Amino acid sequence: MGMKVGIIGCGSITKFRHAPEYRANPHVDEIVFFDRNLQRAKELAQQFGGRSVETIEELFNDPTIVAVSDCSSNEAHHINTAQALLHGKHVLCEKPLAISVKHAEEILKAQAASGKKLMVDHNQRFTKAHQKAKEIIDKKELGEVLTFKSSFGHQGPESWGVDKSNATWFFKKERSHSGVAGDLGIHKIDLIHFLLDDEIEDVHAFYAALDKVDENGKPIEVCDNVVCALKTKKGRLGTASFSWTYYGSEDNSTTIYCQKGILKIYHHPEHQLIVETKDGAVIKYELEPIQTNENQTSSGVIDAFIDCIIHDKEPSVTGQQALASLKVIEKILGENGI
Ligand SMILES: NC(=O)c1ccc[n+]([C@@H]2O[C@H](COP(=O)([O-])OP(=O)(O)OC[C@H]3O[C@@H](n4cnc5c(N)ncnc54)[C@H](O)[C@@H]3O)[C@@H](O)[C@H]2O)c1
């Protein structure tokens, strides 16, 4: 018998990643969709097979649903994810884990009380080039990491979310809270923590709403750009830029500078990882193009989530790790920013 899973929130991330990846997973035999916009839940149930429910309680109170994806907007995660855990479900929560460290800590408390798995969708850890880079760094093939540089930017969420307009929740302070920092920045913060086996402890940052406007033509209430300097616990130094105003192709690149060479990740479309060594060697890896808003391939996250439930393993991205990344975002934006 396969597993029955539920999905809360039936917008873009559900349509492009969670629903297709659950459907493709051999251990899942039914998907139950819920959205407070009932029509969206019905449409996805039709598109992917499965059924929709009209209230979140139906999903929570169904003992046959063992796992839930929380794909609601940021401000609802601490409610939906905590409730799902307390109803005995394993949860895969979308990033950012919550709209504040305080709210994230409530989720972790619920997780501890429930004894259920909590995984967070920091999917950058799963891409082929990041995995390969991690292996090279872990084996110290290039010696120790000294510095790093990362950026993540695209044209903005108003062309991605289910509401394709400038009225999108991504632009609202009370719903997104952290703007591009919590949308794209947190992915790279988590990636740096993962690749370097380290944690960012000090930040200097500038952020602003430079260009995006809301449905009334006013500058948005959250940042559309962040630039920052970062220092890790182990003393590595780095810089990062996060943007919703890169009005060309997406930039998802990272460079890691080590004692004996450099790792260039997602700088080149065909060679997703390029290793340059101090003595002049250049090794070009052809792995897999990274997913972009236009190019959706399997992220591997759903399979990892199901696998950790079946084999009773620690999730590949834990609540504690997601909290650590959220703390950095809170430091970048300061107390008022998030
Ligand atoms: N991991 C990634 O790469 C990635 C990419 C995009 C979005 N996300 C995250 O996924 C989440 C959803 O983003 P999206 O792009 O799908 O947004 P979206 O606007 O396309 O969809 C959100 C959906 O959630 C529903 N919803 C909101 N609050 C709800 C609630 N309390 N109960 C039930 N339904 C609710 C909305 O009606 C909407 O249908 C966000 O937290 C976002 O940061 C993650």
GROMACS .gro file of C-alpha atoms and ligand atoms in nm:
model
  382
    1MET     CA    1   0.000   0.000   0.000
    2GLY     CA    2   0.130   0.343  -0.097
    3MET     CA    3   0.124   0.658   0.106
    4LYS     CA    4  -0.143   0.926   0.106
    5VAL     CA    5  -0.015   1.285   0.115
    6GLY     CA    6  -0.179   1.625   0.148
    7ILE     CA    7  -0.081   1.960  -0.002
    8ILE     CA    8  -0.180   2.292   0.156
    9GLY     CA    9  -0.169   2.580  -0.094
   10CYS     CA   10  -0.220   2.510  -0.463
   11GLY     CA   11  -0.023   2.785  -0.634
   12SER     CA   12   0.287   2.778  -0.853
   13ILE     CA   13   0.528   2.577  -0.639
   14THR     CA   14   0.265   2.305  -0.598
   15LYS     CA   15   0.183   2.300  -0.968
   16PHE     CA   16   0.544   2.293  -1.088
   17ARG     CA   17   0.722   2.088  -0.822
   18HIS     CA   18   0.526   1.929  -0.534
   19ALA     CA   19   0.232   1.781  -0.728
   20PRO     CA   20   0.430   1.640  -1.024
   21GLU     CA   21   0.703   1.505  -0.795
   22TYR     CA   22   0.457   1.336  -0.558
   23ARG     CA   23   0.278   1.188  -0.858
   24ALA     CA   24   0.607   1.053  -0.991
   25ASN     CA   25   0.709   0.904  -0.656
   26PRO     CA   26   0.637   0.529  -0.651
   27HIS     CA   27   0.552   0.527  -0.278
   28VAL     CA   28   0.272   0.786  -0.306
   29ASP     CA   29  -0.067   0.665  -0.422
   30GLU     CA   30  -0.295   0.959  -0.349
   31ILE     CA   31  -0.259   1.338  -0.329
   32VAL     CA   32  -0.520   1.540  -0.138
   33PHE     CA   33  -0.524   1.910  -0.232
   34PHE     CA   34  -0.637   2.201  -0.016
   35ASP     CA   35  -0.633   2.572  -0.090
   36ARG     CA   36  -0.848   2.842   0.063
   37ASN     CA   37  -0.921   2.922  -0.300
   38LEU     CA   38  -1.117   2.601  -0.357
   39GLN     CA   39  -1.111   2.630  -0.735
   40ARG     CA   40  -0.731   2.604  -0.738
   41ALA     CA   41  -0.740   2.287  -0.530
   42LYS     CA   42  -1.000   2.135  -0.763
   43GLU     CA   43  -0.800   2.222  -1.073
   44LEU     CA   44  -0.482   2.063  -0.946
   45ALA     CA   45  -0.669   1.752  -0.829
   46GLN     CA   46  -0.799   1.722  -1.183
   47GLN     CA   47  -0.465   1.789  -1.346
   48PHE     CA   48  -0.257   1.555  -1.130
   49GLY     CA   49  -0.514   1.301  -1.018
   50GLY     CA   50  -0.624   1.289  -0.656
   51ARG     CA   51  -0.895   1.480  -0.477
   52SER     CA   52  -0.955   1.816  -0.316
   53VAL     CA   53  -1.099   1.894   0.026
   54GLU     CA   54  -1.293   2.204   0.122
   55THR     CA   55  -1.149   2.264   0.468
   56ILE     CA   56  -0.805   2.225   0.616
   57GLU     CA   57  -0.958   2.027   0.905
   58GLU     CA   58  -1.065   1.753   0.663
   59LEU     CA   59  -0.703   1.715   0.567
   60PHE     CA   60  -0.573   1.731   0.926
   61ASN     CA   61  -0.835   1.491   1.062
   62ASP     CA   62  -0.786   1.224   0.798
   63PRO     CA   63  -0.563   0.967   0.974
   64THR     CA   64  -0.474   0.803   0.642
   65ILE     CA   65  -0.287   1.117   0.528
   66VAL     CA   66   0.058   1.067   0.674
   67ALA     CA   67   0.253   1.353   0.519
   68VAL     CA   68   0.178   1.710   0.417
   69SER     CA   69   0.348   1.975   0.203
   70ASP     CA   70   0.290   2.327   0.329
   71CYS     CA   71   0.297   2.540   0.013
   72SER     CA   72   0.097   2.831   0.148
   73SER     CA   73   0.238   3.184   0.143
   74ASN     CA   74   0.502   3.277   0.401
   75GLU     CA   75   0.277   3.428   0.668
   76ALA     CA   76   0.079   3.104   0.703
   77HIS     CA   77   0.364   2.855   0.747
   78HIS     CA   78   0.388   2.880   1.126
   79ILE     CA   79   0.016   2.810   1.152
   80ASN     CA   80  -0.029   2.540   0.889
   81THR     CA   81   0.297   2.355   0.947
   82ALA     CA   82   0.267   2.359   1.327
   83GLN     CA   83  -0.096   2.243   1.309
   84ALA     CA   84  -0.014   1.965   1.062
   85LEU     CA   85   0.266   1.840   1.289
   86LEU     CA   86   0.042   1.851   1.593
   87HIS     CA   87  -0.216   1.647   1.399
   88GLY     CA   88   0.048   1.378   1.354
   89LYS     CA   89   0.159   1.452   0.997
   90HIS     CA   90   0.515   1.462   0.869
   91VAL     CA   91   0.564   1.802   0.705
   92LEU     CA   92   0.764   1.937   0.414
   93CYS     CA   93   0.740   2.313   0.464
   94GLU     CA   94   0.825   2.562   0.193
   95LYS     CA   95   1.094   2.817   0.257
   96PRO     CA   96   1.126   3.054   0.432
   97LEU     CA   97   1.032   2.837   0.730
   98ALA     CA   98   0.845   3.133   0.880
   99ILE     CA   99   0.816   3.511   0.871
  100SER     CA  100   1.030   3.553   1.182
  101VAL     CA  101   1.270   3.358   1.400
  102LYS     CA  102   1.009   3.370   1.677
  103HIS     CA  103   0.748   3.205   1.456
  104ALA     CA  104   1.000   2.950   1.331
  105GLU     CA  105   1.079   2.854   1.689
  106GLU     CA  106   0.707   2.783   1.744
  107ILE     CA  107   0.722   2.540   1.451
  108LEU     CA  108   1.027   2.366   1.597
  109LYS     CA  109   0.847   2.332   1.930
  110ALA     CA  110   0.551   2.169   1.754
  111GLN     CA  111   0.788   1.936   1.574
  112ALA     CA  112   0.955   1.830   1.899
  113ALA     CA  113   0.617   1.773   2.067
  114SER     CA  114   0.487   1.570   1.771
  115GLY     CA  115   0.792   1.354   1.708
  116LYS     CA  116   0.713   1.381   1.335
  117LYS     CA  117   0.956   1.469   1.055
  118LEU     CA  118   0.994   1.831   0.954
  119MET     CA  119   1.183   1.902   0.634
  120VAL     CA  120   1.220   2.244   0.469
  121ASP     CA  121   1.240   2.294   0.093
  122HIS     CA  122   1.587   2.438   0.056
  123ASN     CA  123   1.619   2.268  -0.280
  124GLN     CA  124   1.952   2.426  -0.382
  125ARG     CA  125   2.124   2.155  -0.179
  126PHE     CA  126   1.992   1.892  -0.419
  127THR     CA  127   2.111   2.021  -0.756
  128LYS     CA  128   2.381   1.818  -0.928
  129ALA     CA  129   2.645   2.094  -0.945
  130HIS     CA  130   2.594   2.188  -0.579
  131GLN     CA  131   2.620   1.821  -0.477
  132LYS     CA  132   2.942   1.778  -0.676
  133ALA     CA  133   3.088   2.101  -0.536
  134LYS     CA  134   3.004   1.981  -0.184
  135GLU     CA  135   3.190   1.656  -0.250
  136ILE     CA  136   3.502   1.841  -0.371
  137ILE     CA  137   3.493   2.078  -0.073
  138ASP     CA  138   3.435   1.796   0.179
  139LYS     CA  139   3.729   1.598   0.041
  140LYS     CA  140   3.942   1.915   0.059
  141GLU     CA  141   4.053   1.858  -0.300
  142LEU     CA  142   4.121   2.231  -0.328
  143GLY     CA  143   4.223   2.277   0.036
  144GLU     CA  144   4.023   2.499   0.268
  145VAL     CA  145   3.754   2.743   0.153
  146LEU     CA  146   3.870   3.103   0.200
  147THR     CA  147   3.605   3.324   0.042
  148PHE     CA  148   3.283   3.300  -0.159
  149LYS     CA  149   3.050   3.499  -0.379
  150SER     CA  150   2.690   3.411  -0.459
  151SER     CA  151   2.396   3.568  -0.635
  152PHE     CA  152   2.039   3.478  -0.705
  153GLY     CA  153   1.823   3.703  -0.914
  154HIS     CA  154   1.548   3.702  -1.176
  155GLN     CA  155   1.277   3.926  -1.311
  156GLY     CA  156   1.057   3.902  -1.002
  157PRO     CA  157   0.778   3.689  -0.852
  158GLU     CA  158   0.494   3.876  -1.024
  159SER     CA  159   0.563   3.660  -1.329
  160TRP     CA  160   0.596   3.337  -1.123
  161GLY     CA  161   0.320   3.320  -0.857
  162VAL     CA  162  -0.036   3.210  -0.933
  163ASP     CA  163  -0.144   3.577  -0.910
  164LYS     CA  164   0.045   3.724  -1.204
  165SER     CA  165   0.007   4.088  -1.114
  166ASN     CA  166   0.171   4.354  -0.903
  167ALA     CA  167  -0.090   4.285  -0.634
  168THR     CA  168   0.098   3.959  -0.555
  169TRP     CA  169   0.146   3.865  -0.188
  170PHE     CA  170   0.521   3.848  -0.254
  171PHE     CA  171   0.517   4.233  -0.252
  172LYS     CA  172   0.320   4.268   0.074
  173LYS     CA  173   0.496   4.330   0.401
  174GLU     CA  174   0.243   4.144   0.617
  175ARG     CA  175   0.251   3.834   0.395
  176SER     CA  176   0.604   3.802   0.257
  177HIS     CA  177   0.778   4.000   0.534
  178SER     CA  178   1.126   3.964   0.389
  179GLY     CA  179   1.085   4.037   0.017
  180VAL     CA  180   1.362   3.909  -0.205
  181ALA     CA  181   1.576   3.829   0.101
  182GLY     CA  182   1.340   3.554   0.219
  183ASP     CA  183   1.241   3.455  -0.133
  184LEU     CA  184   1.579   3.412  -0.308
  185GLY     CA  185   1.840   3.515  -0.052
  186ILE     CA  186   1.756   3.243   0.197
  187HIS     CA  187   1.825   2.979  -0.069
  188LYS     CA  188   2.185   3.098  -0.104
  189ILE     CA  189   2.236   3.143   0.269
  190ASP     CA  190   2.130   2.781   0.318
  191LEU     CA  191   2.352   2.677   0.026
  192ILE     CA  192   2.658   2.847   0.179
  193HIS     CA  193   2.589   2.679   0.514
  194PHE     CA  194   2.559   2.344   0.335
  195LEU     CA  195   2.861   2.375   0.104
  196LEU     CA  196   3.096   2.514   0.366
  197ASP     CA  197   2.966   2.313   0.663
  198ASP     CA  198   2.971   2.644   0.844
  199GLU     CA  199   2.730   2.914   0.956
  200ILE     CA  200   2.715   3.284   0.878
  201GLU     CA  201   2.742   3.477   1.203
  202ASP     CA  202   2.804   3.834   1.097
  203VAL     CA  203   2.652   4.044   0.819
  204HIS     CA  204   2.670   4.393   0.674
  205ALA     CA  205   2.398   4.461   0.423
  206PHE     CA  206   2.212   4.718   0.220
  207TYR     CA  207   1.862   4.655   0.096
  208ALA     CA  208   1.599   4.858  -0.085
  209ALA     CA  209   1.289   4.857  -0.301
  210LEU     CA  210   1.452   5.003  -0.609
  211ASP     CA  211   1.210   4.934  -0.889
  212LYS     CA  212   0.907   4.719  -0.816
  213VAL     CA  213   0.573   4.890  -0.764
  214ASP     CA  214   0.248   4.759  -0.619
  215GLU     CA  215  -0.093   4.755  -0.790
  216ASN     CA  216  -0.129   5.128  -0.716
  217GLY     CA  217   0.204   5.220  -0.870
  218LYS     CA  218   0.367   5.280  -0.529
  219PRO     CA  219   0.710   5.132  -0.438
  220ILE     CA  220   0.660   4.790  -0.280
  221GLU     CA  221   0.674   4.749   0.100
  222VAL     CA  222   0.953   4.490   0.094
  223CYS     CA  223   1.300   4.487  -0.058
  224ASP     CA  224   1.354   4.394  -0.423
  225ASN     CA  225   1.735   4.401  -0.389
  226VAL     CA  226   1.988   4.306  -0.124
  227VAL     CA  227   2.367   4.324  -0.133
  228CYS     CA  228   2.563   4.192   0.161
  229ALA     CA  229   2.900   4.105   0.306
  230LEU     CA  230   2.906   3.790   0.517
  231LYS     CA  231   3.141   3.634   0.771
  232THR     CA  232   3.112   3.274   0.889
  233LYS     CA  233   3.186   3.118   1.227
  234LYS     CA  234   3.497   2.953   1.081
  235GLY     CA  235   3.614   3.295   0.958
  236ARG     CA  236   3.535   3.268   0.585
  237LEU     CA  237   3.440   3.596   0.413
  238GLY     CA  238   3.192   3.633   0.131
  239THR     CA  239   2.953   3.855  -0.060
  240ALA     CA  240   2.605   3.794  -0.193
  241SER     CA  241   2.342   3.974  -0.402
  242PHE     CA  242   1.974   3.889  -0.425
  243SER     CA  243   1.749   4.057  -0.677
  244TRP     CA  244   1.403   4.068  -0.827
  245THR     CA  245   1.521   4.319  -1.089
  246TYR     CA  246   1.761   4.122  -1.307
  247TYR     CA  247   1.567   4.196  -1.624
  248GLY     CA  248   1.744   3.942  -1.843
  249SER     CA  249   1.821   3.578  -1.781
  250GLU     CA  250   1.824   3.437  -1.427
  251ASP     CA  251   2.150   3.451  -1.228
  252ASN     CA  252   2.193   3.157  -0.992
  253SER     CA  253   2.571   3.155  -0.970
  254THR     CA  254   2.813   3.089  -0.688
  255THR     CA  255   3.193   3.100  -0.675
  256ILE     CA  256   3.392   2.933  -0.399
  257TYR     CA  257   3.755   3.039  -0.365
  258CYS     CA  258   3.979   2.779  -0.197
  259GLN     CA  259   4.348   2.754  -0.110
  260LYS     CA  260   4.432   2.557  -0.426
  261GLY     CA  261   4.169   2.670  -0.675
  262ILE     CA  262   3.824   2.798  -0.754
  263LEU     CA  263   3.482   2.636  -0.799
  264LYS     CA  264   3.256   2.817  -1.043
  265ILE     CA  265   2.899   2.696  -1.011
  266TYR     CA  266   2.620   2.779  -1.257
  267HIS     CA  267   2.820   3.043  -1.442
  268HIS     CA  268   2.809   2.855  -1.770
  269PRO     CA  269   2.497   2.697  -1.926
  270GLU     CA  270   2.665   2.375  -2.045
  271HIS     CA  271   2.935   2.340  -1.783
  272GLN     CA  272   2.743   2.381  -1.462
  273LEU     CA  273   3.056   2.331  -1.253
  274ILE     CA  274   3.401   2.451  -1.358
  275VAL     CA  275   3.703   2.384  -1.140
  276GLU     CA  276   4.012   2.596  -1.196
  277THR     CA  277   4.323   2.498  -1.006
  278LYS     CA  278   4.614   2.713  -0.895
  279ASP     CA  279   4.848   2.528  -1.132
  280GLY     CA  280   4.635   2.614  -1.437
  281ALA     CA  281   4.417   2.305  -1.484
  282VAL     CA  282   4.053   2.360  -1.584
  283ILE     CA  283   3.798   2.080  -1.530
  284LYS     CA  284   3.455   2.132  -1.684
  285TYR     CA  285   3.165   1.923  -1.554
  286GLU     CA  286   2.854   1.873  -1.765
  287LEU     CA  287   2.588   1.785  -1.508
  288GLU     CA  288   2.232   1.914  -1.536
  289PRO     CA  289   2.102   2.267  -1.595
  290ILE     CA  290   1.960   2.419  -1.278
  291GLN     CA  291   1.580   2.457  -1.258
  292THR     CA  292   1.466   2.806  -1.348
  293ASN     CA  293   1.117   2.952  -1.354
  294GLU     CA  294   1.109   2.856  -1.722
  295ASN     CA  295   1.283   2.520  -1.693
  296GLN     CA  296   1.127   2.297  -1.425
  297THR     CA  297   1.300   1.965  -1.372
  298SER     CA  298   1.260   1.734  -1.075
  299SER     CA  299   1.416   1.894  -0.767
  300GLY     CA  300   1.459   1.561  -0.583
  301VAL     CA  301   1.319   1.719  -0.268
  302ILE     CA  302   0.992   1.525  -0.261
  303ASP     CA  303   1.175   1.193  -0.310
  304ALA     CA  304   1.411   1.281  -0.023
  305PHE     CA  305   1.114   1.373   0.200
  306ILE     CA  306   0.929   1.046   0.129
  307ASP     CA  307   1.253   0.852   0.173
  308CYS     CA  308   1.319   1.001   0.519
  309ILE     CA  309   0.968   0.898   0.627
  310ILE     CA  310   0.991   0.543   0.491
  311HIS     CA  311   1.337   0.478   0.634
  312ASP     CA  312   1.286   0.683   0.951
  313LYS     CA  313   1.590   0.898   0.874
  314GLU     CA  314   1.674   1.256   0.962
  315PRO     CA  315   1.543   1.485   0.684
  316SER     CA  316   1.810   1.619   0.447
  317VAL     CA  317   1.713   1.975   0.542
  318THR     CA  318   1.608   1.999   0.906
  319GLY     CA  319   1.403   2.262   1.085
  320GLN     CA  320   1.715   2.366   1.278
  321GLN     CA  321   1.906   2.424   0.955
  322ALA     CA  322   1.620   2.628   0.811
  323LEU     CA  323   1.607   2.830   1.134
  324ALA     CA  324   1.981   2.902   1.107
  325SER     CA  325   1.928   3.047   0.757
  326LEU     CA  326   1.628   3.249   0.871
  327LYS     CA  327   1.840   3.399   1.150
  328VAL     CA  328   2.085   3.529   0.888
  329ILE     CA  329   1.799   3.685   0.690
  330GLU     CA  330   1.680   3.852   1.008
  331LYS     CA  331   2.032   3.987   1.065
  332ILE     CA  332   2.051   4.115   0.705
  333LEU     CA  333   1.722   4.303   0.731
  334GLY     CA  334   1.743   4.408   1.093
  335GLU     CA  335   1.452   4.389   1.334
  336ASN     CA  336   1.220   4.609   1.129
  337GLY     CA  337   1.292   4.440   0.801
  338ILE     CA  338   1.144   4.106   0.890
  339LIG     N1  339   1.160   2.618  -0.284
  339LIG     C1  340   1.146   2.700  -0.386
  339LIG     O1  341   1.230   2.703  -0.477
  339LIG     C2  342   1.026   2.790  -0.393
  339LIG     C3  343   0.991   2.853  -0.512
  339LIG     C4  344   0.877   2.933  -0.514
  339LIG     C5  345   0.801   2.951  -0.399
  339LIG     N2  346   0.839   2.890  -0.283
  339LIG     C6  347   0.762   2.910  -0.159
  339LIG     O2  348   0.639   2.838  -0.168
  339LIG     C7  349   0.535   2.907  -0.100
  339LIG     C8  350   0.420   2.929  -0.199
  339LIG     O3  351   0.471   3.004  -0.309
  339LIG     P1  352   0.402   3.002  -0.454
  339LIG     O4  353   0.503   3.057  -0.547
  339LIG     O5  354   0.340   2.872  -0.481
  339LIG     O6  355   0.288   3.113  -0.430
  339LIG     P2  356   0.149   3.128  -0.506
  339LIG     O7  357   0.099   3.265  -0.477
  339LIG     O8  358   0.163   3.087  -0.649
  339LIG     O9  359   0.054   3.021  -0.435
  339LIG     C9  360   0.021   3.024  -0.299
  339LIG    C10  361  -0.111   2.951  -0.280
  339LIG    O10  362  -0.131   2.929  -0.140
  339LIG    C11  363  -0.267   2.958  -0.108
  339LIG     N3  364  -0.273   2.995   0.033
  339LIG    C12  365  -0.215   3.102   0.093
  339LIG     N4  366  -0.239   3.100   0.225
  339LIG    C13  367  -0.313   2.990   0.249
  339LIG    C14  368  -0.369   2.934   0.365
  339LIG     N5  369  -0.354   2.993   0.485
  339LIG     N6  370  -0.439   2.818   0.354
  339LIG    C15  371  -0.455   2.761   0.233
  339LIG     N7  372  -0.406   2.808   0.120
  339LIG    C16  373  -0.334   2.922   0.127
  339LIG    C17  374  -0.308   3.069  -0.203
  339LIG    O11  375  -0.448   3.076  -0.220
  339LIG    C18  376  -0.233   3.030  -0.332
  339LIG    O12  377  -0.311   2.947  -0.414
  339LIG    C19  378   0.598   3.037  -0.048
  339LIG    O13  379   0.634   3.023   0.086
  339LIG    C20  380   0.723   3.054  -0.134
  339LIG    O14  381   0.828   3.123  -0.068
  339LIG    C21  382   0.948   2.810  -0.279
   0.00000   0.00000   0.00000
